[in-house]
Amino acid sequence: MTIIMNNAAFTEPPRNCARCPRLRAFLLDLRAQYPDWHNAPVPSFGDPEAALLIIGLAPGMQGANRTGRPFTGDWAGDLLYAAINEYGFSEGTYGAEPDDGLRLTGAMITNAVRCLPPQNKPVGAEINTCRPFLVDQIEAMRSLKALLCLGKISHDSTIRAFGLRLKDYPFGHHVIYDLPNGLRLYSSYHCSRYNTNTKRLTEDMFYGVFTDIRAYLKR
Ligand code: SF4
């Protein structure tokens, strides 16, 4: 797969995308159980002219899959949107619902896998199948300078999206890579409840990555 920067032909996955049969079946079950939830691929959210693209793993059950906006309505979103606000990438107040009026400025948020996977664990085929939507998102961002990958699945899928080898760009917390196409990639442990409860990721560690990103984008 080759990334073609500044390719404006970007389309979100359709609501009834059926490329991943397991995920499609899971969402259909949830639509029957929770008809008021989003229960569909979650579109990216943010500023199309952003310099920063934040790439999560996949929608959370009670978060993006329920509300329809990435990282909105769950623990991971509380931490991520607090950091986004702290570092000046948003206007308005995050209210954990898509109608809270929050606007991202200079940042866009997406996911490596757009549909909720059971147990938050997409299989390799699903990650690969959804990657073209990540590629499209990256290609559409004309002002993109930096990427922030949250977790190893996001990191690895992004490296693969650029046609690069994982062994040359291994995942780690707060790793920084200058990619051959001029973009700078940052990675962090995912801001999940599990990672923060176990102190694998602290607020200081997470904010440290944002500090570097903000400094880089101001140069
Ligand atoms: S994960 Fe991506 S490719 Fe798979 S069904 Fe959802 S939107 Fe389609």
mmCIF file of C-alpha atoms and ligand atoms in Angstrom:
data_model
loop_
_atom_site.group_PDB
_atom_site.id
_atom_site.type_symbol
_atom_site.label_atom_id
_atom_site.label_comp_id
_atom_site.label_asym_id
_atom_site.label_seq_id
_atom_site.Cartn_x
_atom_site.Cartn_y
_atom_site.Cartn_z
ATOM 1 C CA MET A 1 0.000 0.000 0.000
ATOM 2 C CA THR A 2 1.401 3.394 -0.944
ATOM 3 C CA ILE A 3 0.427 6.668 0.666
ATOM 4 C CA ILE A 4 -0.206 9.487 -1.790
ATOM 5 C CA MET A 5 -0.197 12.702 0.195
ATOM 6 C CA ASN A 6 -2.675 15.452 -0.622
ATOM 7 C CA ASN A 7 -5.147 13.094 -2.237
ATOM 8 C CA ALA A 8 -8.461 14.812 -1.611
ATOM 9 C CA ALA A 9 -10.636 11.829 -2.543
ATOM 10 C CA PHE A 10 -11.492 10.793 1.005
ATOM 11 C CA THR A 11 -14.526 8.774 1.924
ATOM 12 C CA GLU A 12 -15.565 7.452 5.306
ATOM 13 C CA PRO A 13 -16.592 3.793 5.518
ATOM 14 C CA PRO A 14 -20.313 3.337 4.862
ATOM 15 C CA ARG A 15 -22.567 2.789 7.867
ATOM 16 C CA ASN A 16 -23.222 -0.775 6.762
ATOM 17 C CA CYS A 17 -19.652 -1.630 5.785
ATOM 18 C CA ALA A 18 -19.501 -5.428 5.688
ATOM 19 C CA ARG A 19 -15.861 -5.971 4.806
ATOM 20 C CA CYS A 20 -15.258 -7.606 8.192
ATOM 21 C CA PRO A 21 -18.003 -10.207 8.711
ATOM 22 C CA ARG A 22 -17.250 -10.799 12.403
ATOM 23 C CA LEU A 23 -17.396 -7.096 13.245
ATOM 24 C CA ARG A 24 -20.490 -6.578 11.109
ATOM 25 C CA ALA A 25 -22.293 -9.396 12.956
ATOM 26 C CA PHE A 26 -21.216 -7.980 16.311
ATOM 27 C CA LEU A 27 -22.581 -4.543 15.438
ATOM 28 C CA LEU A 28 -25.863 -5.961 14.171
ATOM 29 C CA ASP A 29 -26.321 -7.772 17.486
ATOM 30 C CA LEU A 30 -25.627 -4.534 19.341
ATOM 31 C CA ARG A 31 -28.081 -2.615 17.160
ATOM 32 C CA ALA A 32 -30.788 -5.037 18.276
ATOM 33 C CA GLN A 33 -29.779 -4.720 21.947
ATOM 34 C CA TYR A 34 -29.073 -0.977 21.991
ATOM 35 C CA PRO A 35 -31.008 0.694 19.166
ATOM 36 C CA ASP A 36 -30.123 4.168 20.470
ATOM 37 C CA TRP A 37 -26.368 3.598 20.129
ATOM 38 C CA HIS A 38 -24.281 4.459 17.072
ATOM 39 C CA ASN A 39 -23.268 0.794 16.433
ATOM 40 C CA ALA A 40 -21.517 1.469 13.101
ATOM 41 C CA PRO A 41 -18.104 2.487 11.773
ATOM 42 C CA VAL A 42 -17.048 5.630 13.619
ATOM 43 C CA PRO A 43 -15.987 8.504 11.361
ATOM 44 C CA SER A 44 -12.928 10.624 12.057
ATOM 45 C CA PHE A 45 -13.445 13.795 14.062
ATOM 46 C CA GLY A 46 -11.588 17.051 13.901
ATOM 47 C CA ASP A 47 -9.977 19.621 11.689
ATOM 48 C CA PRO A 48 -9.388 18.548 8.055
ATOM 49 C CA GLU A 49 -6.557 21.098 7.824
ATOM 50 C CA ALA A 50 -4.870 19.756 10.957
ATOM 51 C CA ALA A 51 -1.137 19.226 11.305
ATOM 52 C CA LEU A 52 -1.696 16.379 13.784
ATOM 53 C CA LEU A 53 -3.543 13.109 13.248
ATOM 54 C CA ILE A 54 -4.215 11.036 16.382
ATOM 55 C CA ILE A 55 -4.827 7.363 15.620
ATOM 56 C CA GLY A 56 -6.483 5.142 18.197
ATOM 57 C CA LEU A 57 -7.090 1.416 18.128
ATOM 58 C CA ALA A 58 -10.846 1.043 17.590
ATOM 59 C CA PRO A 59 -14.105 2.403 19.026
ATOM 60 C CA GLY A 60 -14.788 1.511 22.653
ATOM 61 C CA MET A 61 -18.068 -0.198 23.501
ATOM 62 C CA GLN A 62 -19.385 2.513 25.833
ATOM 63 C CA GLY A 63 -17.445 5.302 24.173
ATOM 64 C CA ALA A 64 -17.253 5.895 20.428
ATOM 65 C CA ASN A 65 -19.417 2.927 19.515
ATOM 66 C CA ARG A 66 -22.195 4.335 21.671
ATOM 67 C CA THR A 67 -21.818 8.016 20.870
ATOM 68 C CA GLY A 68 -20.464 7.911 17.295
ATOM 69 C CA ARG A 69 -17.482 10.228 17.917
ATOM 70 C CA PRO A 70 -13.956 8.893 18.478
ATOM 71 C CA PHE A 71 -12.973 8.553 22.150
ATOM 72 C CA THR A 72 -16.192 10.214 23.280
ATOM 73 C CA GLY A 73 -17.963 8.940 26.375
ATOM 74 C CA ASP A 74 -15.446 6.676 28.061
ATOM 75 C CA TRP A 75 -12.355 6.763 30.248
ATOM 76 C CA ALA A 76 -9.860 6.889 27.395
ATOM 77 C CA GLY A 77 -11.659 9.922 26.011
ATOM 78 C CA ASP A 78 -11.540 11.744 29.331
ATOM 79 C CA LEU A 79 -7.741 11.505 29.305
ATOM 80 C CA LEU A 80 -7.267 12.144 25.598
ATOM 81 C CA TYR A 81 -9.558 15.157 25.352
ATOM 82 C CA ALA A 82 -8.040 16.636 28.524
ATOM 83 C CA ALA A 83 -4.611 16.437 26.864
ATOM 84 C CA ILE A 84 -5.968 17.828 23.602
ATOM 85 C CA ASN A 85 -7.420 20.775 25.483
ATOM 86 C CA GLU A 86 -4.302 21.281 27.612
ATOM 87 C CA TYR A 87 -2.099 21.522 24.527
ATOM 88 C CA GLY A 88 -4.348 23.874 22.602
ATOM 89 C CA PHE A 89 -5.829 21.519 20.036
ATOM 90 C CA SER A 90 -9.467 22.267 20.845
ATOM 91 C CA GLU A 91 -11.989 25.001 21.468
ATOM 92 C CA GLY A 92 -14.968 24.522 23.737
ATOM 93 C CA THR A 93 -15.490 22.086 26.565
ATOM 94 C CA TYR A 94 -15.427 18.332 26.207
ATOM 95 C CA GLY A 95 -18.764 17.082 27.504
ATOM 96 C CA ALA A 96 -18.490 13.357 26.637
ATOM 97 C CA GLU A 97 -21.280 13.617 24.056
ATOM 98 C CA PRO A 98 -21.004 14.494 20.357
ATOM 99 C CA ASP A 99 -23.290 17.505 20.754
ATOM 100 C CA ASP A 100 -21.042 19.123 23.395
ATOM 101 C CA GLY A 101 -19.903 21.759 20.904
ATOM 102 C CA LEU A 102 -16.237 20.772 21.153
ATOM 103 C CA ARG A 103 -14.201 21.741 18.100
ATOM 104 C CA LEU A 104 -10.729 20.445 17.351
ATOM 105 C CA THR A 105 -8.231 22.981 16.051
ATOM 106 C CA GLY A 106 -5.119 21.609 14.439
ATOM 107 C CA ALA A 107 -5.909 17.976 15.250
ATOM 108 C CA MET A 108 -7.941 15.135 13.814
ATOM 109 C CA ILE A 109 -8.785 11.876 15.587
ATOM 110 C CA THR A 110 -9.395 8.555 13.876
ATOM 111 C CA ASN A 111 -9.020 4.848 14.599
ATOM 112 C CA ALA A 112 -6.980 2.103 12.951
ATOM 113 C CA VAL A 113 -10.107 -0.061 12.970
ATOM 114 C CA ARG A 114 -13.391 1.809 12.551
ATOM 115 C CA CYS A 115 -15.766 -0.788 14.024
ATOM 116 C CA LEU A 116 -15.993 -1.994 17.610
ATOM 117 C CA PRO A 117 -14.245 -5.365 17.946
ATOM 118 C CA PRO A 118 -15.312 -7.911 20.592
ATOM 119 C CA GLN A 119 -13.138 -7.551 23.712
ATOM 120 C CA ASN A 120 -11.437 -4.572 22.013
ATOM 121 C CA LYS A 121 -9.345 -7.057 20.039
ATOM 122 C CA PRO A 122 -9.495 -6.873 16.271
ATOM 123 C CA VAL A 123 -7.875 -9.797 14.462
ATOM 124 C CA GLY A 124 -5.093 -9.214 11.958
ATOM 125 C CA ALA A 125 -7.360 -9.599 8.937
ATOM 126 C CA GLU A 126 -9.697 -6.906 10.283
ATOM 127 C CA ILE A 127 -6.837 -4.499 10.912
ATOM 128 C CA ASN A 128 -5.592 -5.083 7.384
ATOM 129 C CA THR A 129 -9.065 -4.791 5.862
ATOM 130 C CA CYS A 130 -9.756 -1.449 7.513
ATOM 131 C CA ARG A 131 -6.325 0.033 6.735
ATOM 132 C CA PRO A 132 -7.400 1.573 3.400
ATOM 133 C CA PHE A 133 -9.658 3.940 5.341
ATOM 134 C CA LEU A 134 -6.681 4.998 7.461
ATOM 135 C CA VAL A 135 -4.645 5.491 4.303
ATOM 136 C CA ASP A 136 -7.426 7.616 2.814
ATOM 137 C CA GLN A 137 -7.582 9.724 5.968
ATOM 138 C CA ILE A 138 -3.835 10.362 5.951
ATOM 139 C CA GLU A 139 -3.801 11.138 2.244
ATOM 140 C CA ALA A 140 -6.605 13.672 2.589
ATOM 141 C CA MET A 141 -4.795 15.808 5.179
ATOM 142 C CA ARG A 142 -2.962 18.440 3.194
ATOM 143 C CA SER A 143 -1.378 20.140 6.211
ATOM 144 C CA LEU A 144 -0.346 16.981 8.050
ATOM 145 C CA LYS A 145 3.020 17.078 9.820
ATOM 146 C CA ALA A 146 2.768 14.615 12.697
ATOM 147 C CA LEU A 147 0.964 11.454 13.720
ATOM 148 C CA LEU A 148 0.303 10.209 17.219
ATOM 149 C CA CYS A 149 -0.401 6.483 17.427
ATOM 150 C CA LEU A 150 -2.089 5.252 20.591
ATOM 151 C CA GLY A 151 -1.047 1.666 21.255
ATOM 152 C CA LYS A 152 0.812 -0.986 19.297
ATOM 153 C CA ILE A 153 -2.014 -1.945 16.936
ATOM 154 C CA SER A 154 -2.385 1.659 15.842
ATOM 155 C CA HIS A 155 1.387 2.060 15.538
ATOM 156 C CA ASP A 156 1.889 -1.111 13.511
ATOM 157 C CA SER A 157 -1.033 -0.441 11.196
ATOM 158 C CA THR A 158 0.239 3.073 10.535
ATOM 159 C CA ILE A 159 3.763 1.847 9.790
ATOM 160 C CA ARG A 160 2.267 -0.714 7.394
ATOM 161 C CA ALA A 161 0.083 1.978 5.820
ATOM 162 C CA PHE A 162 3.284 3.737 4.798
ATOM 163 C CA GLY A 163 4.704 0.518 3.363
ATOM 164 C CA LEU A 164 7.462 0.440 6.010
ATOM 165 C CA ARG A 165 8.849 -2.531 7.932
ATOM 166 C CA LEU A 166 7.849 -2.964 11.562
ATOM 167 C CA LYS A 167 11.339 -4.092 12.538
ATOM 168 C CA ASP A 168 12.709 -0.741 11.415
ATOM 169 C CA TYR A 169 10.129 1.208 13.453
ATOM 170 C CA PRO A 170 9.347 -0.810 16.606
ATOM 171 C CA PHE A 171 6.558 0.325 18.886
ATOM 172 C CA GLY A 172 7.314 1.744 22.309
ATOM 173 C CA HIS A 173 6.022 4.461 24.565
ATOM 174 C CA HIS A 174 7.224 7.887 23.480
ATOM 175 C CA VAL A 175 9.140 6.619 20.452
ATOM 176 C CA ILE A 176 9.574 9.235 17.745
ATOM 177 C CA TYR A 177 10.346 8.453 14.107
ATOM 178 C CA ASP A 178 10.978 10.706 11.160
ATOM 179 C CA LEU A 179 9.372 8.825 8.288
ATOM 180 C CA PRO A 180 10.818 8.862 4.770
ATOM 181 C CA ASN A 181 7.886 10.968 3.507
ATOM 182 C CA GLY A 182 8.701 13.811 5.903
ATOM 183 C CA LEU A 183 6.035 13.126 8.511
ATOM 184 C CA ARG A 184 7.030 12.650 12.136
ATOM 185 C CA LEU A 185 5.444 9.750 14.002
ATOM 186 C CA TYR A 186 4.999 9.669 17.769
ATOM 187 C CA SER A 187 3.658 6.675 19.631
ATOM 188 C CA SER A 188 2.285 6.272 23.116
ATOM 189 C CA TYR A 189 0.838 3.550 25.221
ATOM 190 C CA HIS A 190 -2.913 3.645 24.718
ATOM 191 C CA CYS A 191 -4.745 5.886 27.170
ATOM 192 C CA SER A 192 -7.072 3.039 28.200
ATOM 193 C CA ARG A 193 -8.461 2.582 31.671
ATOM 194 C CA TYR A 194 -6.415 -0.619 32.010
ATOM 195 C CA ASN A 195 -3.126 1.107 31.175
ATOM 196 C CA THR A 196 -3.794 4.023 33.493
ATOM 197 C CA ASN A 197 -5.100 1.854 36.351
ATOM 198 C CA THR A 198 -1.983 -0.314 36.191
ATOM 199 C CA LYS A 199 0.243 2.811 35.924
ATOM 200 C CA ARG A 200 1.672 1.526 32.680
ATOM 201 C CA LEU A 201 0.662 4.964 31.434
ATOM 202 C CA THR A 202 0.530 7.940 33.775
ATOM 203 C CA GLU A 203 -0.825 11.367 32.964
ATOM 204 C CA ASP A 204 2.739 12.723 33.071
ATOM 205 C CA MET A 205 3.902 10.115 30.558
ATOM 206 C CA PHE A 206 0.996 10.912 28.244
ATOM 207 C CA TYR A 207 1.393 14.659 28.529
ATOM 208 C CA GLY A 208 5.120 14.272 27.895
ATOM 209 C CA VAL A 209 4.361 13.009 24.392
ATOM 210 C CA PHE A 210 2.009 15.941 23.773
ATOM 211 C CA THR A 211 4.656 18.357 25.015
ATOM 212 C CA ASP A 212 7.042 17.104 22.337
ATOM 213 C CA ILE A 213 4.394 17.172 19.634
ATOM 214 C CA ARG A 214 3.406 20.722 20.481
ATOM 215 C CA ALA A 215 7.043 21.848 20.437
ATOM 216 C CA TYR A 216 7.618 20.146 17.089
ATOM 217 C CA LEU A 217 4.556 21.703 15.485
ATOM 218 C CA LYS A 218 5.535 25.175 16.731
ATOM 219 C CA ARG A 219 8.942 25.043 15.072
HETATM 220 S S1 SF4 B 1 -13.585 -2.420 10.552
HETATM 221 FE FE1 SF4 B 1 -13.390 -1.072 8.762
HETATM 222 S S2 SF4 B 1 -13.318 -2.424 6.961
HETATM 223 FE FE2 SF4 B 1 -14.064 -3.642 8.726
HETATM 224 S S3 SF4 B 1 -16.318 -3.524 8.565
HETATM 225 FE FE3 SF4 B 1 -15.657 -1.838 9.922
HETATM 226 S S4 SF4 B 1 -15.367 -0.059 8.592
HETATM 227 FE FE4 SF4 B 1 -15.483 -1.861 7.277
#
